[in-house]
Amino acid sequence: MSTTVETARSFVIVAIDGPSGTGKSSTSKAVAAALGLSYLDTGAQYRAITWWMLTNGIDVSNPEEIATAAAKPVIVSGTDPAAPTITVDGEDASGPIRTQEVTSKVSAVSAVPEVRTLITALQRSIAAAATGGIVVEGRDIGTTVLPDADLKIFLTASPEARAARRSGEVKGSDLTATREALIKRDAADSGRKTSPLAKADDAVEVDTTELTLQQVIECVVTLVEGKRVAA
């Protein structure tokens, strides 16, 4: 078999969507690492632009102000699954974008059409440049960003399971409050007019409620390998 054919078969674009707490990030990074693919956390990009707006005095309750400022920050995402990075105007933003303030505002910022248009274009350019293939995780990857992805996966889990996972990630967090916050964000993300959180018609749904992280990873790796063989 020629090298060209082998390369073509190994190249694959994987879209992994789903709400918070389903294991998207951990699964996506592990799958990318296991299969030698690049990795992109699109949620981090929306967090990054939200953080930039908050630190630059943009009124994030004002869609027009958000839209006007959307093109100003320069966001760069590293795609190494072992050490993904994200910078804003050259500054490491990996820590600041995970604060509760950013978490509480990101849905409002990401709902603005001008923001989604810019970030979607950035995501597509990163995927196109990933010569060895890429795993892209988010909420609208299979439906909007990369509708022609080779494999689309939609992760789900019960609100209780998702809240328990998130509470375990954040020390001192309240389980009930975490569950309510997740449900509130689900409603915001699923109900927005531009690129809502939704399962693509041709996506494979994986319910992670009763599965360990390793089981989810193995499931997705099997799906990707199957797609590679069929290519």
Tab-separated table of N, CA, C and O in Angstrom, residues 101-213:
chain	number	residue	atom	x	y	z
A	101	GLU	N	-16.525	33.608	37.140
A	101	GLU	CA	-17.053	34.797	36.455
A	101	GLU	C	-17.164	34.544	34.959
A	101	GLU	O	-18.194	34.860	34.339
A	102	VAL	N	-16.125	33.959	34.373
A	102	VAL	CA	-16.164	33.649	32.943
A	102	VAL	C	-17.231	32.596	32.663
A	102	VAL	O	-18.005	32.710	31.708
A	103	THR	N	-17.274	31.572	33.498
A	103	THR	CA	-18.260	30.502	33.324
A	103	THR	C	-19.690	31.053	33.305
A	103	THR	O	-20.527	30.619	32.517
A	104	SER	N	-19.960	32.026	34.165
A	104	SER	CA	-21.315	32.564	34.278
A	104	SER	C	-21.683	33.496	33.117
A	104	SER	O	-22.868	33.765	32.887
A	105	LYS	N	-20.688	33.970	32.377
A	105	LYS	CA	-20.951	34.936	31.304
A	105	LYS	C	-20.757	34.378	29.897
A	105	LYS	O	-21.183	34.992	28.914
A	106	VAL	N	-20.109	33.222	29.782
A	106	VAL	CA	-19.728	32.730	28.460
A	106	VAL	C	-20.923	32.434	27.554
A	106	VAL	O	-20.858	32.657	26.335
A	107	SER	N	-22.023	31.970	28.097
A	107	SER	CA	-23.189	31.669	27.256
A	107	SER	C	-23.728	32.929	26.596
A	107	SER	O	-24.107	32.914	25.417
A	108	ALA	N	-23.773	34.030	27.341
A	108	ALA	CA	-24.280	35.293	26.801
A	108	ALA	C	-23.377	35.806	25.682
A	108	ALA	O	-23.857	36.260	24.629
A	109	VAL	N	-22.072	35.733	25.897
A	109	VAL	CA	-21.130	36.215	24.881
A	109	VAL	C	-21.164	35.319	23.643
A	109	VAL	O	-21.207	35.803	22.506
A	110	SER	N	-21.173	34.013	23.855
A	110	SER	CA	-21.130	33.082	22.721
A	110	SER	C	-22.427	33.052	21.918
A	110	SER	O	-22.456	32.526	20.803
A	111	ALA	N	-23.489	33.627	22.466
A	111	ALA	CA	-24.764	33.657	21.747
A	111	ALA	C	-24.818	34.776	20.712
A	111	ALA	O	-25.692	34.776	19.835
A	112	VAL	N	-23.899	35.718	20.787
A	112	VAL	CA	-23.887	36.853	19.856
A	112	VAL	C	-23.403	36.373	18.483
A	112	VAL	O	-22.303	35.826	18.366
A	113	PRO	N	-24.201	36.558	17.428
A	113	PRO	CA	-23.864	36.029	16.097
A	113	PRO	C	-22.483	36.437	15.588
A	113	PRO	O	-21.771	35.621	14.982
A	114	GLU	N	-22.089	37.677	15.827
A	114	GLU	CA	-20.783	38.137	15.345
A	114	GLU	C	-19.634	37.366	16.000
A	114	GLU	O	-18.611	37.087	15.361
A	115	VAL	N	-19.812	37.018	17.269
A	115	VAL	CA	-18.807	36.235	17.979
A	115	VAL	C	-18.719	34.833	17.385
A	115	VAL	O	-17.634	34.321	17.096
A	116	ARG	N	-19.865	34.232	17.160
A	116	ARG	CA	-19.875	32.865	16.631
A	116	ARG	C	-19.307	32.816	15.220
A	116	ARG	O	-18.612	31.859	14.847
A	117	THR	N	-19.590	33.824	14.412
A	117	THR	CA	-19.065	33.849	13.049
A	117	THR	C	-17.539	33.879	13.058
A	117	THR	O	-16.876	33.125	12.329
A	118	LEU	N	-16.968	34.732	13.894
A	118	LEU	CA	-15.516	34.859	13.980
A	118	LEU	C	-14.857	33.596	14.534
A	118	LEU	O	-13.872	33.097	13.986
A	119	ILE	N	-15.407	33.071	15.629
A	119	ILE	CA	-14.811	31.890	16.260
A	119	ILE	C	-14.994	30.654	15.381
A	119	ILE	O	-14.089	29.812	15.288
A	120	THR	N	-16.122	30.550	14.711
A	120	THR	CA	-16.350	29.419	13.807
A	120	THR	C	-15.324	29.414	12.680
A	120	THR	O	-14.775	28.365	12.324
A	121	ALA	N	-15.043	30.577	12.122
A	121	ALA	CA	-14.044	30.685	11.056
A	121	ALA	C	-12.671	30.271	11.574
A	121	ALA	O	-11.910	29.573	10.881
A	122	LEU	N	-12.349	30.660	12.802
A	122	LEU	CA	-11.081	30.290	13.418
A	122	LEU	C	-11.000	28.777	13.596
A	122	LEU	O	-9.976	28.145	13.293
A	123	GLN	N	-12.081	28.184	14.074
A	123	GLN	CA	-12.117	26.740	14.297
A	123	GLN	C	-11.949	25.962	12.992
A	123	GLN	O	-11.222	24.965	12.935
A	124	ARG	N	-12.602	26.418	11.943
A	124	ARG	CA	-12.497	25.746	10.651
A	124	ARG	C	-11.075	25.832	10.098
A	124	ARG	O	-10.570	24.875	9.505
A	125	SER	N	-10.425	26.971	10.300
A	125	SER	CA	-9.062	27.133	9.800
A	125	SER	C	-8.099	26.211	10.546
A	125	SER	O	-7.174	25.643	9.943
A	126	ILE	N	-8.317	26.035	11.840
A	126	ILE	CA	-7.473	25.149	12.639
A	126	ILE	C	-7.672	23.699	12.198
A	126	ILE	O	-6.713	22.945	12.045
A	127	ALA	N	-8.913	23.303	11.983
A	127	ALA	CA	-9.202	21.935	11.547
A	127	ALA	C	-8.594	21.663	10.172
A	127	ALA	O	-8.035	20.593	9.920
A	128	ALA	N	-8.676	22.644	9.289
A	128	ALA	CA	-8.136	22.483	7.937
A	128	ALA	C	-6.620	22.350	7.942
A	128	ALA	O	-6.037	21.696	7.069
A	129	ALA	N	-5.982	22.964	8.939
A	129	ALA	CA	-4.519	22.949	9.013
A	129	ALA	C	-3.969	21.717	9.728
A	129	ALA	O	-2.759	21.483	9.740
A	130	ALA	N	-4.850	20.917	10.311
A	130	ALA	CA	-4.423	19.730	11.068
A	130	ALA	C	-4.161	18.590	10.095
A	130	ALA	O	-5.038	17.757	9.830
A	131	THR	N	-2.962	18.533	9.573
A	131	THR	CA	-2.641	17.589	8.496
A	131	THR	C	-2.796	16.116	8.884
A	131	THR	O	-3.033	15.262	8.036
A	132	GLY	N	-2.664	15.804	10.170
A	132	GLY	CA	-2.779	14.408	10.578
A	132	GLY	C	-4.154	14.020	11.071
A	132	GLY	O	-4.374	12.896	11.514
A	133	GLY	N	-5.119	14.963	11.013
A	133	GLY	CA	-6.446	14.704	11.554
A	133	GLY	C	-6.607	15.393	12.894
A	133	GLY	O	-5.628	15.788	13.533
A	134	ILE	N	-7.839	15.536	13.359
A	134	ILE	CA	-8.091	16.306	14.575
A	134	ILE	C	-9.381	15.876	15.252
A	134	ILE	O	-10.331	15.439	14.594
A	135	VAL	N	-9.392	15.978	16.568
A	135	VAL	CA	-10.606	15.798	17.365
A	135	VAL	C	-11.024	17.184	17.825
A	135	VAL	O	-10.248	17.878	18.503
A	136	VAL	N	-12.224	17.599	17.462
A	136	VAL	CA	-12.722	18.930	17.820
A	136	VAL	C	-13.923	18.772	18.726
A	136	VAL	O	-14.894	18.108	18.361
A	137	GLU	N	-13.859	19.346	19.908
A	137	GLU	CA	-14.981	19.215	20.843
A	137	GLU	C	-15.662	20.550	21.072
A	137	GLU	O	-15.032	21.599	21.052
A	138	GLY	N	-16.990	20.472	21.267
A	138	GLY	CA	-17.748	21.693	21.503
A	138	GLY	C	-19.233	21.421	21.659
A	138	GLY	O	-19.627	20.386	22.197
A	139	ARG	N	-20.027	22.341	21.149
A	139	ARG	CA	-21.480	22.210	21.259
A	139	ARG	C	-22.183	22.270	19.905
A	139	ARG	O	-23.335	21.886	19.798
A	140	ASP	N	-21.497	22.784	18.897
A	140	ASP	CA	-22.118	22.890	17.569
A	140	ASP	C	-21.159	22.445	16.470
A	140	ASP	O	-21.269	22.883	15.334
A	141	ILE	N	-20.241	21.552	16.811
A	141	ILE	CA	-19.221	21.156	15.844
A	141	ILE	C	-19.828	20.318	14.710
A	141	ILE	O	-19.619	20.599	13.529
A	142	GLY	N	-20.583	19.298	15.072
A	142	GLY	CA	-21.161	18.432	14.056
A	142	GLY	C	-22.295	19.063	13.273
A	142	GLY	O	-22.564	18.673	12.137
A	143	THR	N	-22.946	20.060	13.868
A	143	THR	CA	-24.090	20.688	13.198
A	143	THR	C	-23.715	21.926	12.395
A	143	THR	O	-24.292	22.194	11.343
A	144	THR	N	-22.748	22.708	12.883
A	144	THR	CA	-22.444	23.994	12.257
A	144	THR	C	-20.992	24.156	11.824
A	144	THR	O	-20.713	24.496	10.681
A	145	VAL	N	-20.062	23.915	12.746
A	145	VAL	CA	-18.651	24.196	12.455
A	145	VAL	C	-18.084	23.240	11.415
A	145	VAL	O	-17.490	23.659	10.414
A	146	LEU	N	-18.261	21.940	11.632
A	146	LEU	CA	-17.703	20.928	10.731
A	146	LEU	C	-18.794	19.908	10.360
A	146	LEU	O	-18.728	18.739	10.731
A	147	PRO	N	-19.802	20.345	9.625
A	147	PRO	CA	-20.904	19.434	9.287
A	147	PRO	C	-20.491	18.259	8.419
A	147	PRO	O	-21.221	17.275	8.318
A	148	ASP	N	-19.303	18.352	7.802
A	148	ASP	CA	-18.813	17.257	6.964
A	148	ASP	C	-17.753	16.424	7.681
A	148	ASP	O	-16.978	15.693	7.032
A	149	ALA	N	-17.704	16.517	9.007
A	149	ALA	CA	-16.731	15.729	9.782
A	149	ALA	C	-16.899	14.245	9.473
A	149	ALA	O	-18.008	13.770	9.211
A	150	ASP	N	-15.788	13.512	9.498
A	150	ASP	CA	-15.829	12.083	9.187
A	150	ASP	C	-16.635	11.293	10.213
A	150	ASP	O	-17.280	10.297	9.898
A	151	LEU	N	-16.565	11.740	11.466
A	151	LEU	CA	-17.287	11.058	12.543
A	151	LEU	C	-17.829	12.096	13.511
A	151	LEU	O	-17.106	12.994	13.942
A	152	LYS	N	-19.108	11.981	13.830
A	152	LYS	CA	-19.741	12.896	14.780
A	152	LYS	C	-20.242	12.101	15.983
A	152	LYS	O	-20.924	11.087	15.816
A	153	ILE	N	-19.872	12.565	17.168
A	153	ILE	CA	-20.270	11.889	18.397
A	153	ILE	C	-20.940	12.901	19.312
A	153	ILE	O	-20.460	14.036	19.456
A	154	PHE	N	-22.037	12.507	19.913
A	154	PHE	CA	-22.742	13.383	20.842
A	154	PHE	C	-22.796	12.697	22.206
A	154	PHE	O	-23.425	11.653	22.367
A	155	LEU	N	-22.083	13.265	23.168
A	155	LEU	CA	-22.045	12.697	24.515
A	155	LEU	C	-23.183	13.263	25.363
A	155	LEU	O	-23.450	14.460	25.334
A	156	THR	N	-23.833	12.385	26.123
A	156	THR	CA	-24.892	12.807	27.031
A	156	THR	C	-24.650	12.165	28.397
A	156	THR	O	-23.835	11.250	28.541
A	157	ALA	N	-25.358	12.652	29.387
A	157	ALA	CA	-25.332	12.066	30.731
A	157	ALA	C	-26.453	12.726	31.512
A	157	ALA	O	-26.911	13.814	31.165
A	158	SER	N	-26.891	12.071	32.579
A	158	SER	CA	-27.960	12.640	33.393
A	158	SER	C	-27.456	13.905	34.092
A	158	SER	O	-26.252	14.039	34.354
A	159	PRO	N	-28.348	14.839	34.409
A	159	PRO	CA	-27.936	16.055	35.125
A	159	PRO	C	-27.231	15.735	36.449
A	159	PRO	O	-26.290	16.423	36.835
A	160	GLU	N	-27.696	14.681	37.107
A	160	GLU	CA	-27.105	14.293	38.395
A	160	GLU	C	-25.652	13.844	38.218
A	160	GLU	O	-24.761	14.237	38.974
A	161	ALA	N	-25.413	13.022	37.215
A	161	ALA	CA	-24.060	12.520	36.961
A	161	ALA	C	-23.135	13.661	36.557
A	161	ALA	O	-21.988	13.750	37.002
A	162	ARG	N	-23.642	14.553	35.730
A	162	ARG	CA	-22.835	15.685	35.265
A	162	ARG	C	-22.497	16.625	36.418
A	162	ARG	O	-21.368	17.116	36.529
A	163	ALA	N	-23.474	16.868	37.283
A	163	ALA	CA	-23.243	17.749	38.434
A	163	ALA	C	-22.215	17.138	39.385
A	163	ALA	O	-21.353	17.838	39.923
A	164	ALA	N	-22.298	15.835	39.571
A	164	ALA	CA	-21.354	15.159	40.464
A	164	ALA	C	-19.934	15.272	39.921
A	164	ALA	O	-18.974	15.501	40.674
A	165	ARG	N	-19.785	15.148	38.607
A	165	ARG	CA	-18.465	15.255	38.000
A	165	ARG	C	-17.921	16.674	38.134
A	165	ARG	O	-16.764	16.871	38.482
A	166	ARG	N	-18.755	17.653	37.871
A	166	ARG	CA	-18.323	19.041	37.964
A	166	ARG	C	-17.993	19.418	39.413
A	166	ARG	O	-17.038	20.142	39.672
A	167	SER	N	-18.779	18.939	40.342
A	167	SER	CA	-18.520	19.240	41.751
A	167	SER	C	-17.199	18.627	42.183
A	167	SER	O	-16.468	19.189	43.001
A	168	GLY	N	-16.890	17.461	41.627
A	168	GLY	CA	-15.621	16.809	41.947
A	168	GLY	C	-14.435	17.573	41.408
A	168	GLY	O	-13.326	17.497	41.949
A	169	GLU	N	-14.650	18.345	40.329
A	169	GLU	CA	-13.575	19.123	39.719
A	169	GLU	C	-13.307	20.414	40.485
A	169	GLU	O	-12.191	20.928	40.470
A	170	VAL	N	-14.341	20.922	41.142
A	170	VAL	CA	-14.214	22.213	41.836
A	170	VAL	C	-14.392	22.003	43.338
A	170	VAL	O	-15.483	21.695	43.810
A	171	LYS	N	-13.319	22.154	44.092
A	171	LYS	CA	-13.360	21.937	45.532
A	171	LYS	C	-14.330	22.909	46.215
A	171	LYS	O	-14.344	24.090	45.932
A	172	GLY	N	-15.126	22.353	47.136
A	172	GLY	CA	-16.030	23.193	47.910
A	172	GLY	C	-17.307	23.583	47.196
A	172	GLY	O	-18.107	24.351	47.725
A	173	SER	N	-17.527	23.068	45.981
A	173	SER	CA	-18.736	23.433	45.236
A	173	SER	C	-19.948	22.689	45.777
A	173	SER	O	-19.848	21.589	46.307
A	174	ASP	N	-21.099	23.310	45.627
A	174	ASP	CA	-22.356	22.743	46.098
A	174	ASP	C	-22.992	21.935	44.968
A	174	ASP	O	-23.206	22.448	43.870
A	175	LEU	N	-23.317	20.668	45.253
A	175	LEU	CA	-23.838	19.768	44.224
A	175	LEU	C	-25.149	20.282	43.628
A	175	LEU	O	-25.329	20.293	42.408
A	176	THR	N	-26.068	20.719	44.473
A	176	THR	CA	-27.365	21.202	43.994
A	176	THR	C	-27.204	22.452	43.143
A	176	THR	O	-27.807	22.580	42.067
A	177	ALA	N	-26.378	23.367	43.610
A	177	ALA	CA	-26.142	24.609	42.868
A	177	ALA	C	-25.472	24.315	41.528
A	177	ALA	O	-25.794	24.935	40.504
A	178	THR	N	-24.555	23.342	41.536
A	178	THR	CA	-23.863	22.964	40.299
A	178	THR	C	-24.842	22.380	39.297
A	178	THR	O	-24.807	22.703	38.103
A	179	ARG	N	-25.746	21.514	39.781
A	179	ARG	CA	-26.751	20.908	38.909
A	179	ARG	C	-27.652	21.973	38.298
A	179	ARG	O	-27.939	21.962	37.096
A	180	GLU	N	-28.091	22.922	39.116
A	180	GLU	CA	-28.967	23.988	38.626
A	180	GLU	C	-28.253	24.858	37.593
A	180	GLU	O	-28.844	25.285	36.594
A	181	ALA	N	-26.964	25.119	37.838
A	181	ALA	CA	-26.189	25.937	36.906
A	181	ALA	C	-26.024	25.220	35.566
A	181	ALA	O	-26.096	25.849	34.493
A	182	LEU	N	-25.808	23.910	35.610
A	182	LEU	CA	-25.665	23.137	34.382
A	182	LEU	C	-26.959	23.144	33.572
A	182	LEU	O	-26.940	23.317	32.353
A	183	ILE	N	-28.074	22.959	34.249
A	183	ILE	CA	-29.369	22.947	33.574
A	183	ILE	C	-29.666	24.318	32.961
A	183	ILE	O	-30.182	24.421	31.837
A	184	LYS	N	-29.296	25.369	33.685
A	184	LYS	CA	-29.500	26.732	33.188
A	184	LYS	C	-28.670	26.967	31.933
A	184	LYS	O	-29.135	27.543	30.949
A	185	ARG	N	-27.413	26.489	31.958
A	185	ARG	CA	-26.566	26.677	30.780
A	185	ARG	C	-27.064	25.833	29.613
A	185	ARG	O	-27.007	26.265	28.456
A	186	ASP	N	-27.540	24.620	29.885
A	186	ASP	CA	-28.109	23.789	28.826
A	186	ASP	C	-29.216	24.545	28.095
A	186	ASP	O	-29.289	24.545	26.867
A	187	ALA	N	-30.096	25.172	28.881
A	187	ALA	CA	-31.234	25.902	28.311
A	187	ALA	C	-30.748	27.066	27.454
A	187	ALA	O	-31.271	27.317	26.358
A	188	ALA	N	-29.723	27.775	27.962
A	188	ALA	CA	-29.193	28.916	27.222
A	188	ALA	C	-28.528	28.468	25.924
A	188	ALA	O	-28.741	29.056	24.858
A	189	ASP	N	-27.735	27.406	26.002
A	189	ASP	CA	-27.010	26.942	24.825
A	189	ASP	C	-27.932	26.289	23.792
A	189	ASP	O	-27.723	26.421	22.590
A	190	SER	N	-28.933	25.572	24.275
A	190	SER	CA	-29.860	24.889	23.359
A	190	SER	C	-30.879	25.852	22.763
A	190	SER	O	-31.393	25.614	21.666
A	191	GLY	N	-31.152	26.930	23.485
A	191	GLY	CA	-32.189	27.854	23.045
A	191	GLY	C	-31.723	29.037	22.226
A	191	GLY	O	-32.531	29.779	21.685
A	192	ARG	N	-30.385	29.237	22.112
A	192	ARG	CA	-29.914	30.401	21.356
A	192	ARG	C	-30.240	30.237	19.877
A	192	ARG	O	-30.292	29.119	19.349
A	193	LYS	N	-30.447	31.348	19.195
A	193	LYS	CA	-30.840	31.327	17.789
A	193	LYS	C	-29.693	30.908	16.872
A	193	LYS	O	-29.900	30.240	15.860
A	194	THR	N	-28.476	31.328	17.212
A	194	THR	CA	-27.322	31.041	16.362
A	194	THR	C	-26.571	29.808	16.849
A	194	THR	O	-26.076	29.778	17.964
A	195	SER	N	-26.512	28.790	16.005
A	195	SER	CA	-25.760	27.558	16.300
A	195	SER	C	-26.027	27.001	17.697
A	195	SER	O	-25.124	26.917	18.525
A	196	PRO	N	-27.250	26.610	17.991
A	196	PRO	CA	-27.545	26.069	19.328
A	196	PRO	C	-26.897	24.709	19.564
A	196	PRO	O	-26.504	24.020	18.611
A	197	LEU	N	-26.779	24.361	20.837
A	197	LEU	CA	-26.324	23.023	21.201
A	197	LEU	C	-27.360	22.030	20.681
A	197	LEU	O	-28.534	22.108	21.020
A	198	ALA	N	-26.928	21.104	19.830
A	198	ALA	CA	-27.863	20.131	19.264
A	198	ALA	C	-27.092	18.928	18.738
A	198	ALA	O	-25.922	19.030	18.371
A	199	LYS	N	-27.752	17.804	18.720
A	199	LYS	CA	-27.165	16.592	18.183
A	199	LYS	C	-27.385	16.556	16.678
A	199	LYS	O	-28.502	16.726	16.194
A	200	ALA	N	-26.311	16.347	15.920
A	200	ALA	CA	-26.429	16.222	14.470
A	200	ALA	C	-27.208	14.954	14.134
A	200	ALA	O	-27.128	13.953	14.860
A	201	ASP	N	-27.944	14.993	13.049
A	201	ASP	CA	-28.770	13.840	12.663
A	201	ASP	C	-27.945	12.575	12.477
A	201	ASP	O	-28.422	11.467	12.740
A	202	ASP	N	-26.695	12.734	12.013
A	202	ASP	CA	-25.860	11.556	11.746
A	202	ASP	C	-24.813	11.312	12.834
A	202	ASP	O	-23.836	10.592	12.620
A	203	ALA	N	-25.039	11.890	14.009
A	203	ALA	CA	-24.098	11.693	15.119
A	203	ALA	C	-24.392	10.400	15.872
A	203	ALA	O	-25.540	9.961	15.956
A	204	VAL	N	-23.352	9.801	16.419
A	204	VAL	CA	-23.491	8.629	17.280
A	204	VAL	C	-23.637	9.125	18.710
A	204	VAL	O	-22.756	9.811	19.223
A	205	GLU	N	-24.740	8.795	19.362
A	205	GLU	CA	-24.958	9.254	20.737
A	205	GLU	C	-24.371	8.245	21.725
A	205	GLU	O	-24.603	7.047	21.608
A	206	VAL	N	-23.608	8.764	22.691
A	206	VAL	CA	-23.012	7.923	23.719
A	206	VAL	C	-23.425	8.474	25.078
A	206	VAL	O	-23.045	9.589	25.443
A	207	ASP	N	-24.209	7.702	25.821
A	207	ASP	CA	-24.632	8.111	27.153
A	207	ASP	C	-23.562	7.680	28.149
A	207	ASP	O	-23.306	6.498	28.335
A	208	THR	N	-22.931	8.662	28.786
A	208	THR	CA	-21.803	8.374	29.678
A	208	THR	C	-22.206	8.246	31.150
A	208	THR	O	-21.337	8.071	32.004
A	209	THR	N	-23.495	8.301	31.435
A	209	THR	CA	-23.969	8.304	32.825
A	209	THR	C	-23.396	7.153	33.642
A	209	THR	O	-22.889	7.346	34.750
A	210	GLU	N	-23.474	5.948	33.105
A	210	GLU	CA	-23.056	4.758	33.838
A	210	GLU	C	-21.678	4.249	33.426
A	210	GLU	O	-21.272	3.157	33.829
A	211	LEU	N	-20.964	5.020	32.610
A	211	LEU	CA	-19.664	4.583	32.120
A	211	LEU	C	-18.515	5.290	32.831
A	211	LEU	O	-18.630	6.445	33.215
A	212	THR	N	-17.413	4.589	32.982
A	212	THR	CA	-16.209	5.228	33.498
A	212	THR	C	-15.585	6.015	32.348
A	212	THR	O	-15.895	5.778	31.164
A	213	LEU	N	-14.701	6.932	32.684
A	213	LEU	CA	-14.031	7.708	31.636
A	213	LEU	C	-13.293	6.794	30.678
A	213	LEU	O	-13.355	6.973	29.457
